[in-house]
Amino acid sequence: MEKQTLWKKFKKSSANLGKSSVYESIILYYTMRKKGYLLKRNSSY
């Protein structure tokens, strides 16, 4: 759905930038934060 479309776009752009691992962690962080996982407990990053 929309998440997979965003993920595909993101994969393309991150591959172009050559920093996919960095951006993956950032995306993962914000995705989890949006879902409220990181709001329930303190995160190490």
Short mmCIF file of the N, C-alpha and C atoms (twelve columns), coordinates in Angstrom:
data_MODEL
# 
_entry.id   MODEL 
# 
loop_
_atom_site.group_PDB 
_atom_site.id 
_atom_site.type_symbol 
_atom_site.label_atom_id 
_atom_site.label_alt_id 
_atom_site.label_comp_id 
_atom_site.label_asym_id 
_atom_site.label_seq_id 
_atom_site.Cartn_x 
_atom_site.Cartn_y 
_atom_site.Cartn_z 
_atom_site.pdbx_PDB_model_num 
ATOM 1   N N  . MET A 1  0.834  -1.192 0.000  1 
ATOM 2   C CA . MET A 1  0.000  0.000  0.000  1 
ATOM 3   C C  . MET A 1  0.875  1.251  0.000  1 
ATOM 4   N N  . GLU A 2  0.420  2.307  0.656  1 
ATOM 5   C CA . GLU A 2  1.180  3.559  0.632  1 
ATOM 6   C C  . GLU A 2  2.558  3.392  1.251  1 
ATOM 7   N N  . LYS A 3  2.632  2.552  2.294  1 
ATOM 8   C CA . LYS A 3  3.911  2.341  2.976  1 
ATOM 9   C C  . LYS A 3  4.922  1.711  2.023  1 
ATOM 10  N N  . GLN A 4  4.480  0.725  1.252  1 
ATOM 11  C CA . GLN A 4  5.399  0.046  0.336  1 
ATOM 12  C C  . GLN A 4  5.825  0.979  -0.793 1 
ATOM 13  N N  . THR A 5  4.904  1.825  -1.245 1 
ATOM 14  C CA . THR A 5  5.253  2.785  -2.289 1 
ATOM 15  C C  . THR A 5  6.313  3.748  -1.784 1 
ATOM 16  N N  . LEU A 6  6.107  4.239  -0.570 1 
ATOM 17  C CA . LEU A 6  7.094  5.139  0.026  1 
ATOM 18  C C  . LEU A 6  8.422  4.431  0.198  1 
ATOM 19  N N  . TRP A 7  8.355  3.164  0.597  1 
ATOM 20  C CA . TRP A 7  9.579  2.398  0.829  1 
ATOM 21  C C  . TRP A 7  10.352 2.224  -0.474 1 
ATOM 22  N N  . LYS A 8  9.635  1.958  -1.585 1 
ATOM 23  C CA . LYS A 8  10.300 1.796  -2.883 1 
ATOM 24  C C  . LYS A 8  10.961 3.095  -3.313 1 
ATOM 25  N N  . LYS A 9  10.242 4.201  -3.157 1 
ATOM 26  C CA . LYS A 9  10.811 5.505  -3.494 1 
ATOM 27  C C  . LYS A 9  12.048 5.766  -2.654 1 
ATOM 28  N N  . PHE A 10 11.916 5.460  -1.379 1 
ATOM 29  C CA . PHE A 10 13.017 5.675  -0.444 1 
ATOM 30  C C  . PHE A 10 14.223 4.833  -0.808 1 
ATOM 31  N N  . LYS A 11 13.976 3.562  -1.160 1 
ATOM 32  C CA . LYS A 11 15.068 2.667  -1.545 1 
ATOM 33  C C  . LYS A 11 15.813 3.224  -2.752 1 
ATOM 34  N N  . LYS A 12 15.065 3.737  -3.726 1 
ATOM 35  C CA . LYS A 12 15.700 4.305  -4.921 1 
ATOM 36  C C  . LYS A 12 16.567 5.498  -4.556 1 
ATOM 37  N N  . SER A 13 16.000 6.425  -3.813 1 
ATOM 38  C CA . SER A 13 16.738 7.650  -3.483 1 
ATOM 39  C C  . SER A 13 17.952 7.345  -2.616 1 
ATOM 40  N N  . SER A 14 17.798 6.429  -1.671 1 
ATOM 41  C CA . SER A 14 18.925 6.104  -0.795 1 
ATOM 42  C C  . SER A 14 20.023 5.386  -1.573 1 
ATOM 43  N N  . ALA A 15 19.619 4.564  -2.536 1 
ATOM 44  C CA . ALA A 15 20.608 3.872  -3.358 1 
ATOM 45  C C  . ALA A 15 21.376 4.891  -4.198 1 
ATOM 46  N N  . ASN A 16 20.666 5.908  -4.684 1 
ATOM 47  C CA . ASN A 16 21.312 6.961  -5.455 1 
ATOM 48  C C  . ASN A 16 22.311 7.727  -4.599 1 
ATOM 49  N N  . LEU A 17 21.967 7.919  -3.348 1 
ATOM 50  C CA . LEU A 17 22.842 8.677  -2.455 1 
ATOM 51  C C  . LEU A 17 23.987 7.825  -1.936 1 
ATOM 52  N N  . GLY A 18 23.798 6.512  -1.962 1 
ATOM 53  C CA . GLY A 18 24.847 5.618  -1.493 1 
ATOM 54  C C  . GLY A 18 24.967 5.586  0.018  1 
ATOM 55  N N  . LYS A 19 23.904 5.971  0.704  1 
ATOM 56  C CA . LYS A 19 23.933 5.979  2.173  1 
ATOM 57  C C  . LYS A 19 22.703 5.258  2.703  1 
ATOM 58  N N  . SER A 20 22.358 4.161  2.067  1 
ATOM 59  C CA . SER A 20 21.094 3.495  2.367  1 
ATOM 60  C C  . SER A 20 20.985 3.085  3.830  1 
ATOM 61  N N  . SER A 21 22.084 2.600  4.407  1 
ATOM 62  C CA . SER A 21 22.010 2.115  5.788  1 
ATOM 63  C C  . SER A 21 21.668 3.256  6.743  1 
ATOM 64  N N  . VAL A 22 22.250 4.424  6.489  1 
ATOM 65  C CA . VAL A 22 21.979 5.574  7.346  1 
ATOM 66  C C  . VAL A 22 20.516 5.984  7.222  1 
ATOM 67  N N  . TYR A 23 20.048 6.090  5.985  1 
ATOM 68  C CA . TYR A 23 18.677 6.531  5.776  1 
ATOM 69  C C  . TYR A 23 17.669 5.477  6.208  1 
ATOM 70  N N  . GLU A 24 18.040 4.208  6.083  1 
ATOM 71  C CA . GLU A 24 17.140 3.153  6.542  1 
ATOM 72  C C  . GLU A 24 16.903 3.275  8.035  1 
ATOM 73  N N  . SER A 25 17.970 3.517  8.777  1 
ATOM 74  C CA . SER A 25 17.829 3.631  10.231 1 
ATOM 75  C C  . SER A 25 17.002 4.860  10.597 1 
ATOM 76  N N  . ILE A 26 17.188 5.942  9.849  1 
ATOM 77  C CA . ILE A 26 16.410 7.159  10.108 1 
ATOM 78  C C  . ILE A 26 14.936 6.910  9.811  1 
ATOM 79  N N  . ILE A 27 14.665 6.300  8.656  1 
ATOM 80  C CA . ILE A 27 13.284 5.993  8.285  1 
ATOM 81  C C  . ILE A 27 12.659 5.062  9.308  1 
ATOM 82  N N  . LEU A 28 13.412 4.041  9.687  1 
ATOM 83  C CA . LEU A 28 12.908 3.079  10.661 1 
ATOM 84  C C  . LEU A 28 12.573 3.789  11.968 1 
ATOM 85  N N  . TYR A 29 13.446 4.687  12.377 1 
ATOM 86  C CA . TYR A 29 13.237 5.441  13.619 1 
ATOM 87  C C  . TYR A 29 11.946 6.246  13.559 1 
ATOM 88  N N  . TYR A 30 11.764 6.992  12.463 1 
ATOM 89  C CA . TYR A 30 10.575 7.830  12.364 1 
ATOM 90  C C  . TYR A 30 9.312  7.008  12.165 1 
ATOM 91  N N  . THR A 31 9.427  5.897  11.449 1 
ATOM 92  C CA . THR A 31 8.266  5.028  11.258 1 
ATOM 93  C C  . THR A 31 7.801  4.468  12.587 1 
ATOM 94  N N  . MET A 32 8.746  3.980  13.374 1 
ATOM 95  C CA . MET A 32 8.409  3.418  14.678 1 
ATOM 96  C C  . MET A 32 7.887  4.504  15.610 1 
ATOM 97  N N  . ARG A 33 8.487  5.676  15.521 1 
ATOM 98  C CA . ARG A 33 8.051  6.777  16.375 1 
ATOM 99  C C  . ARG A 33 6.623  7.183  16.027 1 
ATOM 100 N N  . LYS A 34 6.318  7.177  14.728 1 
ATOM 101 C CA . LYS A 34 4.985  7.542  14.279 1 
ATOM 102 C C  . LYS A 34 3.958  6.546  14.807 1 
ATOM 103 N N  . LYS A 35 4.337  5.290  14.851 1 
ATOM 104 C CA . LYS A 35 3.422  4.256  15.327 1 
ATOM 105 C C  . LYS A 35 3.292  4.277  16.840 1 
ATOM 106 N N  . GLY A 36 4.184  4.995  17.498 1 
ATOM 107 C CA . GLY A 36 4.071  5.144  18.939 1 
ATOM 108 C C  . GLY A 36 4.937  4.195  19.733 1 
ATOM 109 N N  . TYR A 37 5.787  3.429  19.048 1 
ATOM 110 C CA . TYR A 37 6.641  2.484  19.775 1 
ATOM 111 C C  . TYR A 37 7.634  3.226  20.660 1 
ATOM 112 N N  . LEU A 38 8.214  4.300  20.098 1 
ATOM 113 C CA . LEU A 38 9.256  4.996  20.834 1 
ATOM 114 C C  . LEU A 38 8.683  5.954  21.869 1 
ATOM 115 N N  . LEU A 39 7.365  6.201  21.796 1 
ATOM 116 C CA . LEU A 39 6.758  7.090  22.771 1 
ATOM 117 C C  . LEU A 39 6.496  6.364  24.079 1 
ATOM 118 N N  . LYS A 40 6.406  5.048  24.018 1 
ATOM 119 C CA . LYS A 40 6.086  4.265  25.207 1 
ATOM 120 C C  . LYS A 40 7.298  4.081  26.108 1 
ATOM 121 N N  . ARG A 41 8.487  4.148  25.530 1 
ATOM 122 C CA . ARG A 41 9.681  3.971  26.342 1 
ATOM 123 C C  . ARG A 41 10.809 4.834  25.787 1 
ATOM 124 N N  . ASN A 42 11.782 5.129  26.613 1 
ATOM 125 C CA . ASN A 42 12.914 5.937  26.170 1 
ATOM 126 C C  . ASN A 42 13.774 5.139  25.203 1 
ATOM 127 N N  . SER A 43 14.241 5.818  24.161 1 
ATOM 128 C CA . SER A 43 15.062 5.148  23.165 1 
ATOM 129 C C  . SER A 43 16.524 5.516  23.355 1 
ATOM 130 N N  . SER A 44 17.398 4.613  22.965 1 
ATOM 131 C CA . SER A 44 18.830 4.873  23.109 1 
ATOM 132 C C  . SER A 44 19.311 5.848  22.044 1 
ATOM 133 N N  . TYR A 45 18.498 6.052  21.009 1 
ATOM 134 C CA . TYR A 45 18.852 7.031  19.988 1 
ATOM 135 C C  . TYR A 45 17.640 7.846  19.595 1 
# 
